[in-house]
Coordinates of C-alpha atoms in Angstrom, one line a residue:
Chain A
X1 CA 10.0 2.5 68.2
X2 CA 13.0 4.4 67.1
X3 CA 15.4 1.4 67.3
X4 CA 12.8 -0.8 65.6
X5 CA 12.6 1.7 62.7
X6 CA 16.4 1.9 62.4
X7 CA 16.6 -1.9 62.2
X8 CA 13.9 -1.7 59.6
X9 CA 15.7 0.9 57.6
X10 CA 18.9 -1.1 57.4
X11 CA 17.0 -4.3 56.7
X12 CA 15.2 -2.6 53.9
X13 CA 18.4 -1.0 52.5
X14 CA 20.2 -4.3 52.4
X15 CA 17.2 -6.2 51.1
X16 CA 16.8 -3.7 48.4
X17 CA 20.5 -3.9 47.4
X18 CA 20.1 -7.7 47.1
X19 CA 16.7 -7.5 45.4
X20 CA 17.9 -5.0 42.8
X21 CA 21.2 -7.0 42.4
X22 CA 22.2 -5.8 39.0
X23 CA 21.3 -2.2 39.6
X24 CA 23.3 -2.2 42.9
X25 CA 26.2 -3.8 41.2
X26 CA 26.1 -1.1 38.5
X27 CA 26.0 1.6 41.2
X28 CA 28.9 0.1 43.0
X29 CA 30.9 -0.3 39.8
X30 CA 30.2 3.3 38.8
X31 CA 31.4 4.6 42.2
X32 CA 34.4 2.2 42.1
X33 CA 35.5 3.2 38.7
X34 CA 35.1 7.0 39.3
X35 CA 36.7 6.9 42.7
X36 CA 39.5 4.7 41.3
X37 CA 40.3 7.4 38.7
X38 CA 39.8 10.1 41.3
X39 CA 42.2 8.3 43.7
X40 CA 44.8 7.7 41.0
X41 CA 44.8 11.4 40.3
X42 CA 45.0 12.2 43.9
X43 CA 48.1 10.1 44.2
X44 CA 49.5 11.4 41.0
X45 CA 48.9 15.0 42.0
X46 CA 50.3 14.5 45.5
X47 CA 53.4 13.0 44.1
X48 CA 53.9 15.6 41.4
X49 CA 53.6 18.1 44.1
X50 CA 56.1 16.2 46.2
X51 CA 58.6 15.8 43.4
X52 CA 58.3 19.4 42.4
X53 CA 58.7 20.6 45.9
X54 CA 61.8 18.6 46.1
X55 CA 63.1 20.0 42.8
X56 CA 62.1 23.5 43.9
X57 CA 64.0 23.0 47.2
X58 CA 67.1 22.4 45.1
X59 CA 66.8 25.6 43.1
X60 CA 69.1 28.3 44.3
X61 CA 70.9 31.4 43.1
X62 CA 74.7 31.3 42.8
X63 CA 76.1 34.7 43.1
X64 CA 79.8 34.8 42.1
X65 CA 81.9 37.3 43.9
X66 CA 84.5 39.6 42.2
X67 CA 87.9 38.0 43.0
X68 CA 89.5 41.1 44.3
X69 CA 87.3 41.5 47.4
X70 CA 88.8 41.4 50.9
X71 CA 87.4 39.1 53.5
X72 CA 85.7 42.1 55.3
X73 CA 84.1 43.2 52.0
X74 CA 82.9 39.7 51.4
X75 CA 81.4 39.5 54.9
X76 CA 79.7 42.9 54.2
X77 CA 78.2 41.5 51.1
X78 CA 76.9 38.4 53.0
X79 CA 75.1 40.6 55.4
X80 CA 73.6 42.6 52.6
X81 CA 72.3 39.5 50.9
X82 CA 70.8 38.0 54.0
X83 CA 68.9 41.3 54.6
X84 CA 67.3 41.2 51.2
X85 CA 63.6 40.7 51.0
X86 CA 62.3 37.1 50.4
X87 CA 65.8 35.6 51.1
X88 CA 65.7 32.6 53.4
X89 CA 69.3 31.4 53.5
X90 CA 72.7 32.5 52.3
X91 CA 75.7 30.2 52.3
X92 CA 79.2 31.3 51.5
X93 CA 81.2 28.9 49.3
X94 CA 84.9 29.7 49.1
X95 CA 86.7 28.9 45.8
X96 CA 88.6 26.1 47.6
X97 CA 85.3 24.5 48.7
X98 CA 84.0 24.9 45.1
X99 CA 87.1 23.1 43.8
X100 CA 86.7 20.4 46.3
X101 CA 83.1 19.8 45.2
X102 CA 84.2 19.7 41.6
X103 CA 86.9 17.2 42.4
X104 CA 84.3 14.9 44.1
X105 CA 82.3 15.0 40.9
X106 CA 85.0 14.9 38.3
X107 CA 87.8 13.1 40.1
X108 CA 91.3 13.3 38.7
X109 CA 90.3 15.5 35.9
X110 CA 90.8 18.5 38.1
X111 CA 94.0 17.2 39.9
X112 CA 96.7 19.8 40.2
X113 CA 94.6 22.8 40.6
X114 CA 94.9 22.8 44.4
X115 CA 98.2 24.5 44.3
X116 CA 98.2 28.1 45.4
X117 CA 97.2 30.5 42.6
X118 CA 96.1 27.8 40.2
X119 CA 92.4 27.7 41.3
X120 CA 90.4 29.2 38.4
X121 CA 87.1 29.4 40.4
X122 CA 85.5 32.3 42.2
X123 CA 84.2 32.6 45.7
X124 CA 80.4 32.5 45.7
X125 CA 77.2 32.7 47.7
X126 CA 74.4 30.2 47.4
X127 CA 71.1 32.0 48.0
X128 CA 67.8 30.4 48.7
X129 CA 64.5 32.2 48.9
X130 CA 61.5 31.4 51.1
X131 CA 59.3 30.8 48.1
X132 CA 61.3 29.2 45.2
X133 CA 59.2 31.1 42.6
X134 CA 60.8 34.4 43.8
X135 CA 64.2 33.3 42.6
X136 CA 64.2 35.2 39.2
X137 CA 63.2 38.4 41.0
X138 CA 65.7 38.2 43.8
X139 CA 68.5 37.2 41.3
X140 CA 67.8 40.4 39.4
X141 CA 68.3 42.4 42.6
X142 CA 71.5 40.6 43.6
X143 CA 73.0 41.2 40.1
X144 CA 73.0 45.0 40.7
X145 CA 74.9 44.7 44.0
X146 CA 78.5 46.0 43.9
X147 CA 81.0 43.3 44.4
X148 CA 78.9 40.7 42.6
X149 CA 80.5 39.6 39.3
X150 CA 77.8 37.3 38.0
X151 CA 74.5 35.6 39.0
X152 CA 73.5 32.1 37.9
X153 CA 70.3 30.3 38.6
X154 CA 69.6 28.4 35.3
X155 CA 67.5 31.4 34.2
X156 CA 65.2 30.0 31.5
X157 CA 65.1 26.5 32.7
X158 CA 63.9 27.5 36.1
X159 CA 61.3 29.8 34.8
X160 CA 60.0 27.1 32.5
X161 CA 60.1 24.6 35.2
X162 CA 58.0 26.8 37.5
X163 CA 55.4 27.4 34.8
X164 CA 55.2 23.7 34.0
X165 CA 54.8 22.8 37.7
X166 CA 52.0 25.4 38.1
X167 CA 50.2 24.1 35.0
X168 CA 50.4 20.5 36.2
X169 CA 49.0 21.4 39.5
X170 CA 46.0 23.4 38.2
X171 CA 45.2 20.9 35.5
X172 CA 45.3 18.1 38.0
X173 CA 43.1 20.0 40.4
X174 CA 40.5 20.9 37.8
X175 CA 40.5 17.3 36.6
X176 CA 39.8 16.0 40.1
X177 CA 37.0 18.5 40.8
X178 CA 35.4 17.6 37.4
X179 CA 35.7 14.0 38.2
X180 CA 34.1 14.4 41.6
X181 CA 31.1 16.1 39.9
X182 CA 30.9 13.4 37.2
X183 CA 30.8 10.8 39.9
X184 CA 28.1 12.6 41.8
X185 CA 26.0 12.9 38.6
X186 CA 26.5 9.3 37.6
X187 CA 25.6 8.0 41.1
X188 CA 22.5 10.3 41.4
X189 CA 21.4 8.9 38.1
X190 CA 22.0 5.3 39.0
X191 CA 20.1 5.7 42.3
X192 CA 17.3 7.5 40.3
X193 CA 17.0 4.3 38.4
X194 CA 16.6 2.4 41.7
X195 CA 14.1 4.9 42.9
X196 CA 12.3 4.8 39.6
X197 CA 12.2 1.0 39.7
X198 CA 10.6 1.4 43.2
X199 CA 8.2 4.2 42.4
X200 CA 5.3 1.8 43.0
X201 CA 6.7 0.8 46.4
X202 CA 7.0 4.5 47.4
X203 CA 3.5 5.2 46.3
X204 CA 2.1 2.2 48.3
X205 CA 4.1 3.4 51.3
X206 CA 2.5 6.8 51.0
X207 CA -0.9 5.3 50.7
X208 CA -0.6 3.2 53.9
X209 CA 0.6 6.3 55.8
X210 CA 4.4 6.2 55.9
X211 CA 6.0 9.5 56.9
X212 CA 8.3 11.1 54.3
X213 CA 11.5 10.4 56.4
X214 CA 10.4 6.8 56.9
X215 CA 10.3 6.5 53.2
X216 CA 13.5 8.3 52.7
X217 CA 15.8 6.7 55.2
X218 CA 16.1 3.2 53.6
X219 CA 17.1 4.9 50.3
X220 CA 19.5 7.2 51.9
X221 CA 21.1 4.3 53.8
X222 CA 21.1 2.3 50.6
X223 CA 22.9 5.1 48.8
X224 CA 25.5 5.4 51.6
X225 CA 26.1 1.7 51.6
X226 CA 26.5 1.5 47.8
X227 CA 28.8 4.5 47.9
X228 CA 30.9 3.1 50.7
X229 CA 31.1 -0.3 49.0
X230 CA 32.1 1.4 45.8
X231 CA 34.8 3.3 47.5
X232 CA 36.2 0.2 49.3
X233 CA 37.3 -1.4 46.0
X234 CA 39.5 1.6 44.8
X235 CA 40.7 2.0 48.4
X236 CA 42.0 -1.5 48.5
X237 CA 43.2 -1.5 44.9
X238 CA 45.0 1.8 45.1
X239 CA 46.6 0.8 48.5
X240 CA 48.0 -2.4 46.8
X241 CA 49.0 -0.7 43.6
X242 CA 50.7 2.3 45.3
X243 CA 52.7 0.0 47.5
X244 CA 53.8 -2.0 44.5
X245 CA 54.6 1.2 42.5
X246 CA 56.7 2.6 45.3
X247 CA 58.6 -0.7 45.7
X248 CA 59.2 -0.8 42.0
X249 CA 60.2 2.9 41.8
X250 CA 62.7 2.4 44.6
X251 CA 64.6 -0.1 42.5
X252 CA 64.1 1.2 39.0
X253 CA 63.7 5.0 39.5
X254 CA 65.8 5.5 42.6
X255 CA 66.3 9.2 41.7
X256 CA 62.6 9.8 41.8
X257 CA 61.3 10.4 45.4
X258 CA 57.7 9.2 45.9
X259 CA 55.5 10.0 48.9
X260 CA 55.8 7.4 51.6
X261 CA 52.8 5.0 51.4
X262 CA 52.4 5.1 55.2
X263 CA 51.8 8.9 55.0
X264 CA 49.5 9.1 52.0
X265 CA 47.4 6.0 52.0
X266 CA 45.5 6.5 55.3
X267 CA 44.2 9.9 54.3
X268 CA 43.4 8.6 50.8
X269 CA 41.3 5.7 52.1
X270 CA 39.4 8.0 54.5
X271 CA 38.9 10.6 51.7
X272 CA 37.6 7.9 49.3
X273 CA 35.2 6.4 51.9
X274 CA 33.9 9.9 52.9
X275 CA 33.4 10.9 49.3
X276 CA 31.7 7.6 48.4
X277 CA 29.3 7.7 51.4
X278 CA 28.5 11.4 50.8
X279 CA 27.9 11.1 47.1
X280 CA 25.8 8.0 47.7
X281 CA 23.6 9.6 50.4
X282 CA 23.2 12.9 48.7
X283 CA 22.6 11.2 45.4
X284 CA 19.6 9.3 46.7
X285 CA 18.2 12.3 48.5
X286 CA 18.3 14.3 45.3
X287 CA 17.0 11.5 43.1
X288 CA 13.9 10.8 45.2
X289 CA 12.7 14.4 45.8
X290 CA 10.2 14.1 42.9
X291 CA 8.7 10.9 44.2
X292 CA 7.7 12.2 47.6
X293 CA 5.2 14.6 46.2
X294 CA 1.8 13.0 46.4
Chain O
X1 CA -17.7 10.4 59.1
X2 CA -17.2 12.0 55.8
X3 CA -18.7 15.4 55.1
X4 CA -18.2 17.1 51.8
X5 CA -19.4 20.6 51.2
X6 CA -19.5 22.5 47.9
X7 CA -16.4 20.7 46.6
X8 CA -15.3 21.7 43.1
X9 CA -12.5 20.2 41.1
X10 CA -11.4 21.4 37.7
X11 CA -9.2 19.7 35.1
X12 CA -8.1 21.5 32.0
X13 CA -9.8 19.0 29.7
X14 CA -13.0 18.8 31.8
X15 CA -12.8 15.0 32.3
X16 CA -13.2 13.8 35.9
X17 CA -14.0 17.3 37.1
X18 CA -16.4 17.8 40.0
X19 CA -19.0 20.6 40.4
X20 CA -20.5 21.6 43.8
X21 CA -20.5 18.2 45.4
X22 CA -22.4 17.9 48.8
X23 CA -22.3 14.6 50.6
X24 CA -22.5 13.1 54.0
X25 CA -21.5 9.5 54.8
X26 CA -22.0 8.0 58.2
X27 CA -19.8 5.6 60.1
X28 CA -20.5 1.9 59.0
X29 CA -22.1 2.7 55.7
X30 CA -21.5 0.8 52.5
X31 CA -21.6 3.3 49.6
X32 CA -21.3 2.8 45.9
X33 CA -20.2 5.7 43.7
X34 CA -21.4 5.0 40.2
X35 CA -21.3 6.6 36.8
X36 CA -19.7 6.4 33.4
X37 CA -15.9 6.8 33.0
X38 CA -14.9 10.4 33.4
X39 CA -18.0 11.2 35.5
X40 CA -15.7 12.0 38.4
X41 CA -15.9 8.8 40.5
X42 CA -12.2 8.4 40.8
X43 CA -11.6 12.1 41.5
X44 CA -14.0 12.0 44.4
X45 CA -12.5 8.9 45.9
X46 CA -9.0 10.3 45.6
X47 CA -10.0 13.6 47.1
X48 CA -11.3 11.8 50.2
X49 CA -7.9 10.0 50.4
X50 CA -6.3 13.4 50.2
X51 CA -4.2 12.4 47.2
X52 CA -4.7 16.0 46.0
X53 CA -6.6 19.1 47.1
X54 CA -10.0 20.3 45.8
X55 CA -10.1 23.6 43.9
X56 CA -12.8 24.7 46.3
X57 CA -15.0 23.5 49.1
X58 CA -14.5 21.6 52.4
X59 CA -13.9 17.9 53.0
X60 CA -14.2 16.7 56.6
X61 CA -13.1 13.1 57.3
X62 CA -13.1 11.7 60.9
X63 CA -14.1 15.2 62.0
X64 CA -11.1 17.0 60.5
X65 CA -10.9 19.3 57.5
X66 CA -8.4 17.3 55.4
X67 CA -7.8 20.2 53.0
X68 CA -5.9 21.8 55.9
X69 CA -3.6 19.0 56.9
X70 CA 0.1 19.4 57.0
X71 CA 2.4 17.0 55.2
X72 CA 3.1 14.9 58.3
X73 CA -0.5 14.9 59.2
X74 CA -1.4 13.5 55.9
X75 CA 0.6 10.4 56.7
X76 CA -1.2 10.0 60.0
X77 CA -4.6 10.6 58.4
X78 CA -3.9 7.8 55.9
X79 CA -3.2 5.3 58.6
X80 CA -7.0 5.3 59.3
X81 CA -7.8 4.5 55.7
X82 CA -7.4 1.3 53.8
X83 CA -7.1 1.6 50.0
X84 CA -7.9 -0.9 47.4
X85 CA -6.9 -0.3 43.8
X86 CA -8.2 -1.6 40.5
X87 CA -4.7 -2.8 39.5
X88 CA -4.0 -4.2 43.0
X89 CA -0.6 -2.4 43.3
X90 CA 1.2 -5.3 45.0
X91 CA 5.0 -5.5 45.1
X92 CA 5.8 -8.3 42.7
X93 CA 9.2 -9.1 44.3
X94 CA 7.7 -9.7 47.7
X95 CA 5.7 -12.6 49.0
X96 CA 2.0 -12.4 49.9
X97 CA 3.0 -12.3 53.6
X98 CA 5.5 -9.5 53.0
X99 CA 3.1 -7.5 51.0
X100 CA 0.6 -7.4 53.8
X101 CA 3.3 -7.1 56.5
X102 CA 4.7 -4.1 54.6
X103 CA 1.7 -1.9 55.6
X104 CA 2.3 -2.7 59.2
X105 CA 6.0 -2.1 59.2
X106 CA 5.5 1.2 57.6
X107 CA 3.5 2.4 60.5
X108 CA 6.0 1.0 63.0
X109 CA 4.2 -2.1 64.2
X110 CA 6.1 -4.5 66.4
X111 CA 7.5 -7.6 64.6
X112 CA 5.6 -9.8 67.0
X113 CA 2.3 -8.0 66.1
X114 CA 3.1 -8.4 62.4
X115 CA 3.7 -12.2 62.8
X116 CA 0.4 -12.5 64.7
X117 CA -1.9 -10.3 62.6
X118 CA -0.8 -11.0 59.1
X119 CA -1.9 -14.7 59.2
X120 CA -5.2 -13.5 60.7
X121 CA -5.8 -11.1 57.8
X122 CA -4.8 -13.7 55.2
X123 CA -7.2 -16.2 56.8
X124 CA -10.0 -13.6 56.7
X125 CA -9.5 -13.1 52.9
X126 CA -9.1 -16.9 52.3
X127 CA -5.5 -17.0 51.4
X128 CA -4.1 -19.2 54.2
X129 CA -1.5 -21.4 52.6
X130 CA -0.5 -18.9 49.9
X131 CA 1.5 -16.7 52.2
X132 CA 4.8 -17.6 50.7
X133 CA 3.8 -17.2 47.0
X134 CA 4.6 -14.1 45.0
X135 CA 1.7 -12.0 43.5
X136 CA 2.4 -13.1 40.0
X137 CA 1.9 -16.7 41.0
X138 CA -1.7 -15.9 42.0
X139 CA -4.9 -15.4 40.0
X140 CA -6.3 -11.9 39.7
X141 CA -9.0 -12.5 42.3
X142 CA -6.3 -13.8 44.8
X143 CA -4.2 -10.7 44.1
X144 CA -7.1 -8.5 44.9
X145 CA -7.6 -10.5 48.2
X146 CA -4.0 -9.7 49.1
X147 CA -4.7 -6.1 48.4
X148 CA -7.8 -6.3 50.7
X149 CA -5.8 -8.0 53.4
X150 CA -3.3 -5.2 53.2
X151 CA -6.1 -2.6 53.3
X152 CA -7.6 -4.0 56.5
X153 CA -4.3 -5.0 58.3
X154 CA -4.1 -1.7 60.2
X155 CA -7.8 -1.9 61.2
X156 CA -8.8 1.3 59.4
X157 CA -12.3 2.7 60.0
X158 CA -12.7 3.6 56.3
X159 CA -11.9 1.7 53.2
X160 CA -11.9 3.4 49.8
X161 CA -11.8 1.2 46.8
X162 CA -11.5 2.5 43.2
X163 CA -13.0 0.0 40.8
X164 CA -11.7 -3.0 42.8
X165 CA -13.5 -5.5 40.5
X166 CA -12.6 -3.7 37.3
X167 CA -10.0 -6.3 36.3
X168 CA -11.9 -9.4 37.5
X169 CA -14.4 -11.7 36.0
X170 CA -18.0 -11.6 37.4
X171 CA -17.7 -14.7 39.6
X172 CA -14.4 -13.6 41.2
X173 CA -15.9 -10.1 41.6
X174 CA -18.7 -11.5 43.7
X175 CA -16.2 -13.2 46.0
X176 CA -14.4 -9.8 46.5
X177 CA -17.8 -8.2 47.2
X178 CA -18.6 -10.8 49.9
X179 CA -15.3 -10.0 51.6
X180 CA -16.0 -6.2 51.5
X181 CA -19.5 -6.9 52.9
X182 CA -17.9 -8.9 55.7
X183 CA -15.5 -6.2 56.5
X184 CA -18.4 -3.7 56.5
X185 CA -20.4 -5.8 58.9
X186 CA -17.6 -5.5 61.4
X187 CA -18.1 -1.7 61.4
X188 CA -15.7 -0.4 58.7
X189 CA -17.1 2.2 56.4
X190 CA -16.7 1.3 52.7
X191 CA -16.7 3.7 49.8
X192 CA -16.4 2.0 46.5
X193 CA -16.3 3.5 43.0
X194 CA -17.6 1.2 40.3
X195 CA -19.4 1.0 37.0
X196 CA -20.3 -2.7 37.5
X197 CA -24.0 -2.7 37.2
X198 CA -24.6 -6.3 38.2
X199 CA -22.6 -6.0 41.5
X200 CA -24.4 -2.7 42.5
X201 CA -27.8 -4.2 41.8
X202 CA -27.1 -7.3 43.7
X203 CA -25.7 -5.6 46.9
X204 CA -28.6 -3.3 47.5
X205 CA -26.5 -0.6 49.3
X206 CA -26.5 3.2 49.1
X207 CA -25.8 4.3 45.6
X208 CA -24.5 7.8 44.6
X209 CA -24.6 8.5 40.9
X210 CA -22.3 11.0 39.3
X211 CA -22.9 12.5 35.9
X212 CA -20.6 15.1 34.4
X213 CA -19.2 15.9 37.8
X214 CA -22.5 16.4 39.6
X215 CA -24.5 14.1 42.0
X216 CA -27.6 13.2 40.1
X217 CA -28.9 10.6 42.4
X218 CA -28.4 9.4 46.0
X219 CA -30.5 6.4 47.1
X220 CA -30.4 4.1 50.1
X221 CA -30.7 0.4 49.0
X222 CA -30.3 1.6 45.4
X223 CA -29.6 0.0 42.1
X224 CA -27.3 1.1 39.3
X225 CA -29.8 2.9 37.1
X226 CA -33.4 4.0 37.7
X227 CA -34.9 2.3 34.7
X228 CA -33.9 -1.0 36.3
X229 CA -36.7 -0.6 38.8

C-alpha cells in the first residue's frame, strides 16, 4: 500500500511536470536563474573574503627602534611587545637584514651601503595582531613605549581597506539573503500557477476521497524535482565557469589568489541542490494550502 | 441510510438557504430533489456530501453524524459516495480510461484491480472503445457517462448527482437516466437534484420538492408538480 502510493506520487509528479511542460520549464528556469546569480555571489563573496584575508594577513606594524639602544634593551623591548594584548607575533629585523631586503628589491641602487657605519636604516620589529582589525589600536600603544622611535602601518590606507572589506562583506551577504528570498517567492508563485491550473484535479481528488497528504505529496515531490533540476543547471554552469575563471586568472592575474576550485565547488553544488530542493518543496506546500480547504 | 434532522443553512443573500429540513432516505431508494433554482437543492446535496457544514441540525449518513467527522474521516466517508456533476468535471488532459482510473488510484487500489475494473465500468456506461479518447473528443452525453463510470468505480453505496442532465439535450438525458436506474437496480441509493420536469415525470420515483429552503412535498412515485396529475 505504502510503496504503491510512493510509486504513484512519483509517477504523478513526473507526469505533471511533462503534462504542464511550459510551466515546469518556467519554474526550472526561474530556479536556475536565481540560483545562478546566488551561486555567482557565493563564489564572489567567498573569493573577496579569501583575498581580503590574504591582504589582511600581510598587514603588520613596523616599529622602528631608536638607534642608540643596546642589545639587552632591544631584547627587553621585544619581550614587552610580545606581552601586549592582541599581539600574535613579533619579529625582530636588524638594520642589516632590512638593508639586505632592500637590496633584493632595488638591486645595485643600494650598493655600497653595506660597509660599517654607512647603513642609514634602523632596527625594527614587525608586529602582527591576532585580528588584523586591531592593528591601529595596538600601533597607538606601541608608539608610547620608550625606545620606540616611530611606528608605521600605512595608517589611513589600512583603516580604509578594513572599512571597505567590511562593507563588501555585508553588502554581499545582504544581497545573497535577499536573493534567496526572491527565489523562494518566485518559485512559490510559479508553483501556485501549477496548483491553480490543477485546482479542478485537486477538487476531484477530494470528492473521490483522497486524503490531504495523498493530494499533497505529488505536488511536494514535483516542487522538489523542479527545484533540484533548476539547481543542477547553475551547479554545472558555475563549476565550468569557475574552473575556467581560475585557469584564466592564474595566467592573467597571477597576483590575485582565488579559492581552489576543488575546495569551493563541492560545497557550492551541495548548497545549490539543497536550496533548490528546499525552496521547491516548501514553495509547493505554501502555494497549495488554500486548495485543501473543502 | 440518510437521516436529516432540523437542518438549517443560511447564506447572507438568502439564496439556496435551508430551513428546518427533516428527511429520511432508505438504502436502495431513487430520490429526486426538485425545485426552482435557488430553492436549496444544491445546498442539500452538498451538505450530504459534507462539502460544508450546516448552520444547525444533524445529518446522519451510513449511521454516522457527518457534521462531527474529522478531516481525515471526511476523506474516508467520501469513498462510499459517488458524485456526478452538471459540468462533468473531467480532467481534459487525461484519457477516458485515466479519468476513471484516477478515482481508484486515489484510494490506493492495486494497478491490477484498476486494469480489470475500469474496462468493466466503461462497458457498463457504454463507452467500450472510447477508453483512449480525451474528454473533449467526446459528446456531452459521453462525457457524463465517463463521470458516471468514475462515480461507480469504487462501488459506493450512495450516488449524489447535482443536475446531471442540466447540460444535455432531452434524448441524451434519457440515456443517462437509464444508466442511473440500472445502477440503482443493483442496490445503490441515488439522490439527484434536478429541475427537469420531463425526466422526473417519466421516472416515477420518490420526489422531494423544495421551495424557498423548505420541503413542501415528499411523494413516492411522484411527479414534478402537483397540477400535472
